[in-house]
Tab-separated table of C-alpha atoms in Angstrom:
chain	number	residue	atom	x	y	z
X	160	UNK	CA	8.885	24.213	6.548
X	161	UNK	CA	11.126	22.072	8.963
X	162	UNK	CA	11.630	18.265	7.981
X	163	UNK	CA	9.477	17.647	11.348
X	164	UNK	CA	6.607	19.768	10.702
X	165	UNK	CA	6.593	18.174	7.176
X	166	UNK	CA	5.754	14.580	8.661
X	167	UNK	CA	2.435	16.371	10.520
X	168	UNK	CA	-0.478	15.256	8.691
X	169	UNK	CA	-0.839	18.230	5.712
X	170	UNK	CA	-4.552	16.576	4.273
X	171	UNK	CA	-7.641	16.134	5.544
X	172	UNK	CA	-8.985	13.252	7.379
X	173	UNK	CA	-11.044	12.523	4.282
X	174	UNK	CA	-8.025	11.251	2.637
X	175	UNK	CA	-7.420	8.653	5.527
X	176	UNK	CA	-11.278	7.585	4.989
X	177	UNK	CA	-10.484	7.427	1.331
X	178	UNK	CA	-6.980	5.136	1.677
X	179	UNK	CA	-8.584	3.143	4.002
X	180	UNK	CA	-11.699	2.507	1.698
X	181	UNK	CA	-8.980	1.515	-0.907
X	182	UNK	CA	-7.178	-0.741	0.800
X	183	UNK	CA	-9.919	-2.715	1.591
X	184	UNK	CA	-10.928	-2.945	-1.903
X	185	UNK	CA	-8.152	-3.817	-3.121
X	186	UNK	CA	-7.439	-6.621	-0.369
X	187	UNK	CA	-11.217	-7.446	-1.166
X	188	UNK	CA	-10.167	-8.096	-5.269
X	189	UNK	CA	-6.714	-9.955	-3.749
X	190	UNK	CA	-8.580	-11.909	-1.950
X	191	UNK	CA	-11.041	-13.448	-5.068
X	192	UNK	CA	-7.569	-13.869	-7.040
X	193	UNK	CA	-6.180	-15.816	-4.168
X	194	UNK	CA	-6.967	-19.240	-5.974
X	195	UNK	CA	-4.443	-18.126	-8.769
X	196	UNK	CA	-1.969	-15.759	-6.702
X	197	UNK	CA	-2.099	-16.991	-2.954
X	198	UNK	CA	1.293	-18.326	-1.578
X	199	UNK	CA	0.151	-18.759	1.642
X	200	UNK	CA	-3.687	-18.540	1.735
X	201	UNK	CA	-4.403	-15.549	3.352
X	202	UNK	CA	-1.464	-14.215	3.968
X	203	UNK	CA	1.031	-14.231	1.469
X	204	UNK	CA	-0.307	-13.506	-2.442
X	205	UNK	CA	2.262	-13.456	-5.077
X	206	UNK	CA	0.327	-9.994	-6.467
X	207	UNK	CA	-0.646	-8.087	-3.410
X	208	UNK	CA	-2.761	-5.264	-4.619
X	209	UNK	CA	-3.164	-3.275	-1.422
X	210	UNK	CA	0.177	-2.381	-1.391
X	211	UNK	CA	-0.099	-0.056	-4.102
X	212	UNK	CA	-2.363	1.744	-1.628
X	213	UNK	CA	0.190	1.513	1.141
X	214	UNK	CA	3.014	3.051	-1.102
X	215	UNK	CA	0.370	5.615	-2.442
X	216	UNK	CA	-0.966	6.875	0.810
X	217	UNK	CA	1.977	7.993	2.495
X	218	UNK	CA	3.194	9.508	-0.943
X	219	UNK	CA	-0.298	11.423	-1.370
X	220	UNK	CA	-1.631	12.448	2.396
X	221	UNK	CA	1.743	11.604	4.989
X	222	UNK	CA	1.007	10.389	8.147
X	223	UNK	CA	-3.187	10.887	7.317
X	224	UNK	CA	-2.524	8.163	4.369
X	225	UNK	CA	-0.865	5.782	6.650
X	226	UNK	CA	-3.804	6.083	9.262
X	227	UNK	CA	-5.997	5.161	7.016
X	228	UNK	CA	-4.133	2.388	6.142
X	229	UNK	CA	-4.091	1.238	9.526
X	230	UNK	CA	-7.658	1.516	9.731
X	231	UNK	CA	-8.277	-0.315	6.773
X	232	UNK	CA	-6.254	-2.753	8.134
X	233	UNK	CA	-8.152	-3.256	11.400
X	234	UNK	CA	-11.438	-3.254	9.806
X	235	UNK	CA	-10.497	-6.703	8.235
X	236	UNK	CA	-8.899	-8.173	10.688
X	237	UNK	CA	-11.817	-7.476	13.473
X	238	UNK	CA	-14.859	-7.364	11.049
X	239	UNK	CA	-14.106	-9.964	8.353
X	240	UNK	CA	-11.379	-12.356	9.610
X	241	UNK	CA	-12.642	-11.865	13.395
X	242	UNK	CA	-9.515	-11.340	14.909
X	243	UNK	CA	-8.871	-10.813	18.542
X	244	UNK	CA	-8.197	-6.743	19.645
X	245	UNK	CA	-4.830	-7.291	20.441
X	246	UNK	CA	-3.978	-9.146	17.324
X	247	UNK	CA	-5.729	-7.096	15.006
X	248	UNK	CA	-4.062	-3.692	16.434
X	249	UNK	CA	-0.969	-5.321	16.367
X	250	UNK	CA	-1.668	-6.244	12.770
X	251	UNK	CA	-2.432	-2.358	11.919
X	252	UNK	CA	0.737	-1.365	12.794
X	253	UNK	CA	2.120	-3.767	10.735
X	254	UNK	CA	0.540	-2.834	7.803
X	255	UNK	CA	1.618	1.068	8.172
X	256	UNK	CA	5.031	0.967	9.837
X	257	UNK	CA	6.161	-0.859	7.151
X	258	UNK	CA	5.516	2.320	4.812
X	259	UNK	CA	6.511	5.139	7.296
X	260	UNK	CA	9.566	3.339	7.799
X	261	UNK	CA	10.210	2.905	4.661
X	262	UNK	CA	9.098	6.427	3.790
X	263	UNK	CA	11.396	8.128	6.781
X	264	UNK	CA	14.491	6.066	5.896
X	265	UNK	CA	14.481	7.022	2.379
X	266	UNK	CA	13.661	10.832	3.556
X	267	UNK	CA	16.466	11.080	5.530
X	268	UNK	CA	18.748	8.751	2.800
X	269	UNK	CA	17.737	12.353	0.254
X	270	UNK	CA	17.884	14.831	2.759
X	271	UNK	CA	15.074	16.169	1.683
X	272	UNK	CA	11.715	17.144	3.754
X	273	UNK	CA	9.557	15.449	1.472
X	274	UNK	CA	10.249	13.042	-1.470
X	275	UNK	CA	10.113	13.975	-4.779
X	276	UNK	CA	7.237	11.940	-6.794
X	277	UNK	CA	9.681	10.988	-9.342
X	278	UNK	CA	9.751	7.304	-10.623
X	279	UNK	CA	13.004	6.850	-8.991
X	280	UNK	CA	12.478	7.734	-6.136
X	281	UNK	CA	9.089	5.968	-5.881
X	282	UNK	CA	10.842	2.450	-7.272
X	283	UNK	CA	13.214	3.276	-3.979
X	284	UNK	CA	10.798	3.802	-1.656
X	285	UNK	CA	8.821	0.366	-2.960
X	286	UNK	CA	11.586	-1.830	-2.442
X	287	UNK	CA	12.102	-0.235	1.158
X	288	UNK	CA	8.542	-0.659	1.655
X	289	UNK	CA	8.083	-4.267	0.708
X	290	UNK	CA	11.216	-5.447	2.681
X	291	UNK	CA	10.000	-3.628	6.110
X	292	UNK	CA	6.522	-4.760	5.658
X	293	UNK	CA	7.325	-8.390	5.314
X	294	UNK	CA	9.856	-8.352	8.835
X	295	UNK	CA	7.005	-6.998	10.465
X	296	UNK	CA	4.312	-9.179	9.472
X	297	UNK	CA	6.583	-11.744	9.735
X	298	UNK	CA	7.383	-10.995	13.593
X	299	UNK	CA	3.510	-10.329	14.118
X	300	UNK	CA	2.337	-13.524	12.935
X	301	UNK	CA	5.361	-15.168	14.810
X	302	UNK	CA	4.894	-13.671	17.951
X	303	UNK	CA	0.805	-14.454	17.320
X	304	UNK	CA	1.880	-18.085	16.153
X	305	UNK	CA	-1.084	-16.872	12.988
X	306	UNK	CA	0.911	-18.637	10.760
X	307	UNK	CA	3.094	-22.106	10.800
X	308	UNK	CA	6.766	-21.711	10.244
X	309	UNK	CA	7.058	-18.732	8.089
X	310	UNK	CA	10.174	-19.447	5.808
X	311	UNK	CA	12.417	-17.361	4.145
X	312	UNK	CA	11.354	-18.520	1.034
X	313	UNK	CA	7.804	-17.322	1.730
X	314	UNK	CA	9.019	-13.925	2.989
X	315	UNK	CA	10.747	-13.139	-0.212
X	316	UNK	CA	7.508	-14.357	-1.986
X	317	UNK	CA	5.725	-11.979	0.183
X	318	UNK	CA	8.174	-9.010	-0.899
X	319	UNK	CA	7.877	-10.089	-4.172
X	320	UNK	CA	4.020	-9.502	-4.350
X	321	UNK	CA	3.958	-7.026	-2.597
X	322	UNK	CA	6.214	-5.293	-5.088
X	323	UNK	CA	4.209	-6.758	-8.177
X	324	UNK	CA	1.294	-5.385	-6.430
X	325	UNK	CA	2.590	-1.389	-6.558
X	326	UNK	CA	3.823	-2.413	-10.364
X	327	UNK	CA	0.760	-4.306	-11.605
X	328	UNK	CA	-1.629	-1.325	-9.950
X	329	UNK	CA	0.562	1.550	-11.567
X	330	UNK	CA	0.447	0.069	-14.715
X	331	UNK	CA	-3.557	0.096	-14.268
X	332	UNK	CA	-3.813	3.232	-13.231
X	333	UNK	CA	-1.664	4.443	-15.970
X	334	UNK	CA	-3.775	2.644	-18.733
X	335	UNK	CA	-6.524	4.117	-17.146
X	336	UNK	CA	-5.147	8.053	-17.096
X	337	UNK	CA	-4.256	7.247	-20.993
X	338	UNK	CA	-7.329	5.849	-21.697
X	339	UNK	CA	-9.826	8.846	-20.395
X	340	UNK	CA	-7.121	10.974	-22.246
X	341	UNK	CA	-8.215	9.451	-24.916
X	342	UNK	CA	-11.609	9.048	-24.496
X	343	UNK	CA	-12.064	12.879	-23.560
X	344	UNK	CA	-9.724	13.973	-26.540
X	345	UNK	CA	-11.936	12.279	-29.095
X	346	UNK	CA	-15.230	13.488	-27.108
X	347	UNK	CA	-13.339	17.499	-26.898
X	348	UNK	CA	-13.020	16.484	-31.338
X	349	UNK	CA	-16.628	15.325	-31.765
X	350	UNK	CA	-18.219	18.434	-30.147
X	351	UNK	CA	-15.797	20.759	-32.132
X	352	UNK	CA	-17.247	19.437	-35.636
X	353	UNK	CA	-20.748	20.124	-34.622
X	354	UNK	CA	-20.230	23.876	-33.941
């Protein structure tokens, strides 16, 4: 397969419904910790959950993954925070370019078609991601004037959580994955002593 035909969307749409879905459930749970992890309310949380879905999506479904991240994106900006068309699909892009740019720099960094889902690799790509994403929702909501003097200091916070937001939802879902291991290992036990 040629690196370009590898960036073409290999899953079905499903799996841009089903990143989108996430994303906006996660934002939804960021959102009720804001009290606790908000930096600047609304924008900048010092764990941002979604991102896990950001990083996850391209990983998982390519360019699909990252549409569906966009989506999810514009859903909350025009249906929950009732933000105008322009700013909204200017948002969108914001929220997925910061991935795919991440995701193509670090492609073409390896020389390789696709990345390798290897822990390494995936550490790499988050600390692309969370850099690109912050300069571009840090020009967007400049260039929108959606949020008062943006400082470095808060940028770096916003990297920051965005990071802790891939780590702290990793560590979940590994818990998780050991924890149904273990659940279905003692359930696979139980039935074997009754026959």
């Amino acid at each position: 397969m040629s690196p370009q035909g590898a960036w073409l969307p290999e899953r079905p749409l499903w799996w841009g419904f089903s990143f989108a879905l996430l994303f906006v459930l996660l934002h939804g749970l960021t959102t009720l910790l804001g009290p606790v992890v908000d930096i600047v309310p609304g924008k900048v949380s010092l764990i941002y959950l979604p991102a896990f879905a950001r990083v996850v999506s391209v990983v998982v479904a390519g360019a699909a993954g990252a549409a569906g991240i966009a989506a999810g994106s514009l859903f909350l900006s025009l249906y929950i925070y009732d933000t105008s068309a322009v700013e909204a699909f200017s948002i969108a892009a914001a929220s997925s370019l910061g991935i795919l740019t991440a995701y193509w720099v670090l492609r073409h960094a390896m020389a390789t078609p696709k990345l390798p889902i290897r822990l390494s690799s995936l550490m790499v790509l988050t600390g692309l991601y969370c850099t690109f994403n912050a300069i571009f929702h840090g020009l967007i909501w400049d260039f929108f004037l959606m949020v008062d003097d943006l400082t470095p200091k808060e940028l770096t916070f916003m990297i920051l959580g965005d990071f802790l937001g891939v780590v702290v939802m990793f560590a979940a879902l590994r818990f998780a994955v050991r924890l149904f291991r273990r659940f279905n290992s003692g359930s696979d036990t139980s039935s074997g002593s009754l026959t």
